[in-house]
Amino acid sequence: MTDTTIETETAEATVVVPAQEPYVPKALGATRIALLLAERTGEPVTAKDDAGLVAQEHLEVVDHYKGWPVYSTAAARDLDAGLVRAVVGERVAWEAASLPRDAAAARIGWHWSDLVRMGEAGRITTGRGGRYLITDLDTMAQEADGEQYVTAQSAATDVLEIRASDWKYVEAAGWIRPAEMYEKEVGYRTVTVALYRLGDVRALLELPGVDWEAVRGLPKGAPSPLREYARLAPTRAAAVRGFAQSLADRHGVTVWAWSSPYSGCWELDWERIEDLPSVATVRRELADDPEAGAYASEITLCPAWGEITREAKALLEPGRAVILDVLIRAETCLTSETVPPGSRTSLTRSRDLPRGG
């Protein structure tokens, strides 16, 4: 048998398949939405612009993923390119005319907390991203010089050029009072930090009769000439006790004050009647007190023992029942029945011994 091979030429057919866009989820996060808009418009869109589009109600948050907003992909694709371009232009122009918080503070030599305070008071223009307008910064640095706040350490060493330990005499003399106070975590405890207006600190240099040159340059441990002025003012103990009494009279509550030998400061707490007076109220009244306000940084409000004291006072109110749970420990007592026969003689003899024998 002879094998026969038949070769058949088959013409290859070319099928043209239209290109399809890659799959995109129905909702995307801020970064991916920004990349999508950047590809469609050719503009440098960032996640910050998403927030601008949402603020102008052109883009809507449809859900959240792990706390982060996600946006509708279809809505982003339907946005007009000119609209996106305008939003990006506003953001770029604002960033060119403004500075972030830390850079703004460094530009004028202020602390960032002063910028926040001035912004809340409407003294300086703030905008997107927590940024500050540069022109306002430069104007405020000239017109509001002296309104920034400084700590006692900075007031003493940087402005008055005296030892930090001498500042307590400045306060005790009643020459200056804190402009603001805030709580700060230090290790496992909370301390009250007093802030002073820079202009008020500078005004101390003009006090009549005070020889600041005699105070400057004193070695550590040398007596301060400012002590004489502090003696004319009420003592700290008298000021704290007076404030505690006025607080009790003003709010009709019981107030406890204790001078801690461990911290060297006073600690103060009070009875609450329907959660009043609040800690913020007492702190404000302390700062406004003409005598105790000078010692505000040395008075700790709401120490740990305050809650225990309030609970103990509540247990003493009429009509309250207190259950005293006492644990009695029983010990074995030797008797004639439990003592071996050989030991009874010694036991009897020990009982017969005279006192002192």
Coordinates of C-alpha atoms in Angstrom, one line a residue:
M1 CA 0.0 0.0 0.0
T2 CA 1.2 3.4 -0.9
D3 CA 0.6 6.4 1.6
T4 CA -0.6 9.5 -0.1
T5 CA -0.2 12.9 1.6
I6 CA -2.3 15.8 0.5
E7 CA -1.1 19.3 1.5
T8 CA -3.8 21.9 1.8
E9 CA -2.9 25.5 2.1
T10 CA -5.3 27.4 4.5
A11 CA -5.5 31.1 4.3
E12 CA -5.2 32.7 7.7
A13 CA -8.1 35.1 8.5
T14 CA -7.3 38.3 10.6
V15 CA -10.0 39.2 13.1
V16 CA -9.9 42.8 14.3
V17 CA -11.1 43.0 18.0
P18 CA -11.9 46.5 19.2
A19 CA -9.7 47.7 22.2
Q20 CA -11.5 47.6 25.5
E21 CA -10.8 49.8 28.5
P22 CA -9.3 48.1 31.5
Y23 CA -11.7 47.3 34.3
V24 CA -12.1 50.0 36.9
P25 CA -14.1 49.6 40.1
K26 CA -17.3 51.5 40.6
A27 CA -15.7 53.4 43.5
L28 CA -12.1 54.5 44.1
G29 CA -10.1 56.1 46.9
A30 CA -8.8 59.7 46.8
T31 CA -5.4 58.9 45.2
R32 CA -6.7 56.6 42.4
I33 CA -9.6 59.1 41.7
A34 CA -6.9 61.8 41.4
L35 CA -4.9 59.7 39.0
L36 CA -8.0 59.0 36.9
L37 CA -8.8 62.7 36.6
A38 CA -5.2 63.5 35.8
E39 CA -5.1 61.0 32.9
R40 CA -8.4 62.3 31.5
T41 CA -7.7 66.1 31.8
G42 CA -3.9 66.3 31.7
E43 CA -3.8 68.4 34.9
P44 CA -1.7 67.7 38.0
V45 CA -4.6 66.5 40.0
T46 CA -3.9 65.3 43.6
A47 CA -6.0 63.9 46.4
K48 CA -6.2 67.5 47.8
D49 CA -8.3 68.4 44.7
D50 CA -10.7 65.7 45.5
A51 CA -11.6 67.5 48.6
G52 CA -12.0 70.7 46.7
L53 CA -14.4 69.0 44.2
V54 CA -16.4 67.6 47.1
A55 CA -16.6 71.0 48.8
Q56 CA -18.0 72.5 45.6
E57 CA -20.5 69.5 45.4
H58 CA -19.1 68.3 42.1
L59 CA -17.9 65.0 43.5
E60 CA -19.6 62.9 46.2
V61 CA -18.3 60.5 48.8
V62 CA -20.2 57.3 48.2
D63 CA -18.6 55.1 50.9
H64 CA -15.7 54.6 53.3
Y65 CA -13.0 52.0 53.4
K66 CA -11.1 51.6 56.6
G67 CA -12.1 55.1 57.5
W68 CA -11.0 56.6 54.2
P69 CA -13.5 58.1 51.7
V70 CA -14.2 56.5 48.3
Y71 CA -15.7 58.3 45.4
S72 CA -17.9 57.3 42.4
T73 CA -15.8 56.4 39.4
A74 CA -18.6 57.2 37.0
A75 CA -19.2 60.7 38.5
A76 CA -15.4 61.4 38.3
R77 CA -15.4 60.5 34.6
D78 CA -18.4 62.8 33.9
L79 CA -16.6 65.8 35.4
D80 CA -16.0 68.6 32.9
A81 CA -12.3 69.0 32.2
G82 CA -12.5 72.8 32.5
L83 CA -14.1 72.4 36.0
V84 CA -11.3 70.2 37.1
R85 CA -8.7 72.5 35.6
A86 CA -10.2 75.5 37.6
V87 CA -10.1 73.5 40.9
V88 CA -6.5 72.5 40.4
G89 CA -5.6 76.1 39.5
E90 CA -7.1 77.4 42.7
R91 CA -5.2 74.9 44.8
V92 CA -1.9 75.6 43.1
A93 CA -2.4 79.4 43.5
W94 CA -3.2 79.0 47.2
E95 CA -0.2 76.8 47.9
A96 CA 2.0 79.4 46.2
A97 CA 0.6 82.2 48.4
S98 CA 0.5 80.3 51.7
L99 CA 2.7 78.2 54.0
P100 CA 1.9 75.2 56.2
R101 CA 1.8 75.7 60.0
D102 CA 5.4 75.0 61.0
A103 CA 6.9 76.9 58.0
A104 CA 4.6 79.8 58.8
A105 CA 5.7 79.9 62.4
A106 CA 9.4 79.7 61.4
R107 CA 8.9 82.6 58.9
I108 CA 7.9 85.1 61.6
G109 CA 9.6 83.5 64.6
W110 CA 6.4 82.7 66.5
H111 CA 5.2 79.5 68.1
W112 CA 2.7 77.5 66.0
S113 CA 0.2 77.7 68.9
D114 CA 0.2 81.5 68.5
L115 CA -0.8 81.1 64.8
V116 CA -3.6 78.8 65.7
R117 CA -4.9 81.3 68.3
M118 CA -4.7 84.2 65.9
G119 CA -6.4 82.1 63.2
E120 CA -9.3 81.3 65.5
A121 CA -9.6 84.9 66.4
G122 CA -9.8 85.9 62.7
R123 CA -6.5 87.8 62.8
I124 CA -4.9 85.8 60.0
T125 CA -6.3 84.1 56.9
T126 CA -6.2 80.4 57.0
G127 CA -7.3 78.0 54.2
R128 CA -7.1 74.5 52.8
G129 CA -4.6 72.2 54.3
G130 CA -4.3 74.3 57.5
R131 CA -2.1 76.8 55.6
Y132 CA -1.6 80.5 56.4
L133 CA -1.6 83.4 53.9
I134 CA 2.0 84.8 53.6
T135 CA 1.0 88.4 53.3
D136 CA -1.0 88.2 56.5
L137 CA 1.9 86.5 58.3
D138 CA 4.2 89.4 57.4
T139 CA 1.7 92.0 58.4
M140 CA 1.0 90.3 61.7
A141 CA 4.7 90.0 62.5
Q142 CA 4.9 93.8 62.6
E143 CA 1.5 94.9 63.9
A144 CA 0.9 92.1 66.5
D145 CA 4.5 91.9 67.8
G146 CA 4.2 91.3 71.6
E147 CA 1.0 89.4 71.4
Q148 CA 2.6 86.0 71.2
Y149 CA 2.7 83.8 74.3
V150 CA 5.9 82.6 76.0
T151 CA 6.6 80.2 78.8
A152 CA 8.0 81.2 82.2
Q153 CA 11.4 79.7 81.2
S154 CA 11.5 81.8 78.0
A155 CA 10.2 84.9 79.7
A156 CA 12.9 84.8 82.4
T157 CA 16.0 83.7 80.4
D158 CA 15.3 85.1 76.9
V159 CA 13.4 88.4 77.7
L160 CA 14.4 89.5 81.2
E161 CA 17.8 87.7 81.0
I162 CA 17.5 86.5 84.6
R163 CA 17.7 83.0 86.1
A164 CA 14.6 80.9 85.7
S165 CA 14.5 80.4 89.4
D166 CA 14.0 84.2 89.9
W167 CA 10.7 84.1 87.9
K168 CA 8.8 82.9 90.9
Y169 CA 9.5 86.2 92.7
V170 CA 8.2 88.1 89.7
E171 CA 4.9 86.3 89.9
A172 CA 4.8 86.4 93.7
A173 CA 5.2 90.2 93.6
G174 CA 2.0 90.4 91.5
W175 CA 3.7 92.1 88.5
I176 CA 2.3 89.7 85.9
R177 CA -0.3 87.0 85.5
P178 CA -0.7 84.1 83.0
A179 CA -2.5 84.9 79.8
E180 CA -3.4 81.3 79.3
M181 CA -2.8 77.9 80.8
Y182 CA -2.9 74.4 79.3
E183 CA -2.4 70.8 80.5
K184 CA 0.7 68.9 79.5
E185 CA 1.5 65.2 80.0
V186 CA 4.9 64.7 81.7
G187 CA 5.6 61.0 82.3
Y188 CA 2.8 59.5 84.3
R189 CA 1.3 62.8 85.5
T190 CA -0.3 66.0 84.1
V191 CA 1.2 69.4 84.8
T192 CA -0.3 72.9 84.2
V193 CA 1.8 75.1 82.0
A194 CA 1.3 78.9 82.2
L195 CA 1.8 81.1 79.2
Y196 CA 2.5 84.8 79.4
R197 CA 1.9 87.6 76.8
L198 CA 5.3 88.7 75.5
G199 CA 4.3 92.4 75.6
D200 CA 3.5 92.1 79.3
V201 CA 6.9 90.5 80.0
R202 CA 8.7 93.2 78.1
A203 CA 6.8 95.8 80.1
L204 CA 8.4 94.4 83.3
L205 CA 11.7 96.0 82.2
E206 CA 10.1 99.4 82.6
L207 CA 9.0 98.9 86.3
P208 CA 10.2 101.8 88.4
G209 CA 12.7 101.0 91.1
V210 CA 13.6 97.5 89.9
D211 CA 17.3 97.1 89.3
W212 CA 17.3 94.3 86.7
E213 CA 21.1 94.6 86.2
A214 CA 21.6 93.6 89.8
V215 CA 19.5 90.4 89.1
R216 CA 21.3 89.4 86.0
G217 CA 24.4 87.3 86.1
L218 CA 23.9 86.0 89.6
P219 CA 25.5 82.6 90.2
K220 CA 23.5 79.6 91.1
G221 CA 22.3 79.6 94.7
A222 CA 22.9 83.4 95.2
P223 CA 20.0 85.2 96.9
S224 CA 17.8 87.1 94.5
P225 CA 17.2 90.8 95.0
L226 CA 13.6 90.3 93.8
R227 CA 12.8 88.5 97.1
E228 CA 12.2 91.8 98.8
Y229 CA 9.4 92.6 96.3
A230 CA 7.8 89.2 96.7
R231 CA 7.6 89.6 100.5
L232 CA 5.2 92.5 100.0
A233 CA 2.7 90.3 98.2
P234 CA 0.4 87.6 99.8
T235 CA 2.1 84.3 100.4
R236 CA 1.3 81.4 98.2
A237 CA -0.4 79.5 101.0
A238 CA -2.6 82.5 101.8
A239 CA -3.5 83.0 98.1
V240 CA -4.4 79.4 97.6
R241 CA -6.5 79.2 100.8
G242 CA -8.3 82.4 99.8
F243 CA -9.1 81.1 96.4
A244 CA -10.4 77.8 97.8
Q245 CA -12.7 79.7 100.1
S246 CA -14.0 82.0 97.4
L247 CA -14.5 79.0 95.1
A248 CA -16.5 77.3 97.9
D249 CA -18.6 80.4 98.5
R250 CA -19.2 81.2 94.9
H251 CA -20.4 77.7 93.9
G252 CA -21.7 76.4 97.2
V253 CA -19.4 73.3 97.2
T254 CA -16.8 71.8 99.6
V255 CA -13.2 72.5 98.4
W256 CA -10.1 70.6 99.5
A257 CA -6.6 72.0 99.2
W258 CA -3.4 70.3 100.1
S259 CA 0.3 71.4 100.0
S260 CA 2.1 68.3 98.6
P261 CA 5.5 67.7 100.2
Y262 CA 6.4 65.5 97.3
S263 CA 5.9 68.0 94.4
G264 CA 6.3 71.2 96.3
C265 CA 3.0 72.4 94.7
W266 CA -0.5 72.8 95.9
E267 CA -3.3 70.4 94.9
L268 CA -6.9 71.4 94.8
D269 CA -10.2 69.6 94.2
W270 CA -13.8 70.2 95.0
E271 CA -17.3 68.7 95.3
R272 CA -19.3 68.3 92.1
I273 CA -23.0 69.1 92.1
E274 CA -24.5 67.8 88.8
D275 CA -20.9 67.9 87.4
L276 CA -20.5 71.6 88.3
P277 CA -18.4 73.6 88.5
S278 CA -16.4 72.1 85.6
V279 CA -12.6 71.9 85.5
A280 CA -12.6 74.5 82.7
T281 CA -14.6 76.9 84.9
V282 CA -12.3 76.5 87.9
R283 CA -9.2 76.9 85.8
R284 CA -10.6 80.1 84.3
E285 CA -11.5 81.5 87.7
L286 CA -8.0 80.6 89.0
A287 CA -6.4 82.5 86.1
D288 CA -8.6 85.5 86.8
D289 CA -7.9 85.5 90.6
P290 CA -5.8 88.6 91.4
E291 CA -3.7 86.7 94.0
A292 CA -3.9 83.0 93.3
G293 CA -3.6 83.5 89.6
A294 CA 0.1 84.3 90.0
Y295 CA 0.6 80.8 91.4
A296 CA -1.5 79.0 88.8
S297 CA 1.4 77.0 87.4
E298 CA 2.0 75.7 91.0
I299 CA -1.5 74.6 91.6
T300 CA -2.6 71.1 90.4
L301 CA -6.3 70.7 89.8
C302 CA -8.1 67.4 90.2
P303 CA -5.3 65.3 91.7
A304 CA -5.7 61.5 92.0
W305 CA -6.9 61.7 95.6
G306 CA -9.8 64.0 94.7
E307 CA -12.0 61.3 93.3
I308 CA -11.5 59.2 96.4
T309 CA -12.3 62.1 98.7
R310 CA -15.5 62.8 96.8
E311 CA -16.6 59.2 97.0
A312 CA -15.8 59.1 100.8
K313 CA -17.9 62.3 101.3
A314 CA -20.8 60.8 99.4
L315 CA -20.8 57.8 101.8
L316 CA -21.2 60.1 104.8
E317 CA -24.4 61.7 103.5
P318 CA -27.6 60.9 105.5
G319 CA -29.5 57.9 104.3
R320 CA -26.5 56.2 102.8
A321 CA -25.8 52.6 104.0
V322 CA -22.2 51.5 104.4
I323 CA -21.4 47.8 104.6
L324 CA -18.1 47.0 106.5
D325 CA -16.7 43.7 105.4
V326 CA -14.2 42.5 108.0
L327 CA -12.0 39.4 107.6
I328 CA -11.3 37.6 110.9
R329 CA -8.3 35.3 110.9
A330 CA -8.6 32.2 113.2
E331 CA -5.5 30.9 114.8
T332 CA -5.0 27.5 116.6
C333 CA -5.1 27.8 120.4
L334 CA -3.3 25.2 122.5
T335 CA -5.4 23.6 125.3
S336 CA -4.7 20.8 127.8
E337 CA -6.5 18.4 125.4
T338 CA -4.3 19.3 122.4
V339 CA -0.9 19.4 124.3
P340 CA 1.0 16.2 124.5
P341 CA 1.3 14.7 128.0
G342 CA 5.0 15.4 128.2
S343 CA 4.4 19.1 127.5
R344 CA 1.7 19.7 130.0
T345 CA 4.1 20.4 132.9
S346 CA 6.0 23.0 131.0
L347 CA 2.7 24.6 129.9
T348 CA 1.4 24.7 133.5
R349 CA 4.6 26.1 134.8
S350 CA 4.7 28.8 132.2
R351 CA 1.2 29.9 133.4
D352 CA 2.3 29.9 137.0
L353 CA 5.2 32.2 136.3
P354 CA 4.8 35.7 137.9
R355 CA 4.6 38.7 135.7
G356 CA 7.9 39.9 134.6
G357 CA 9.4 36.4 135.3

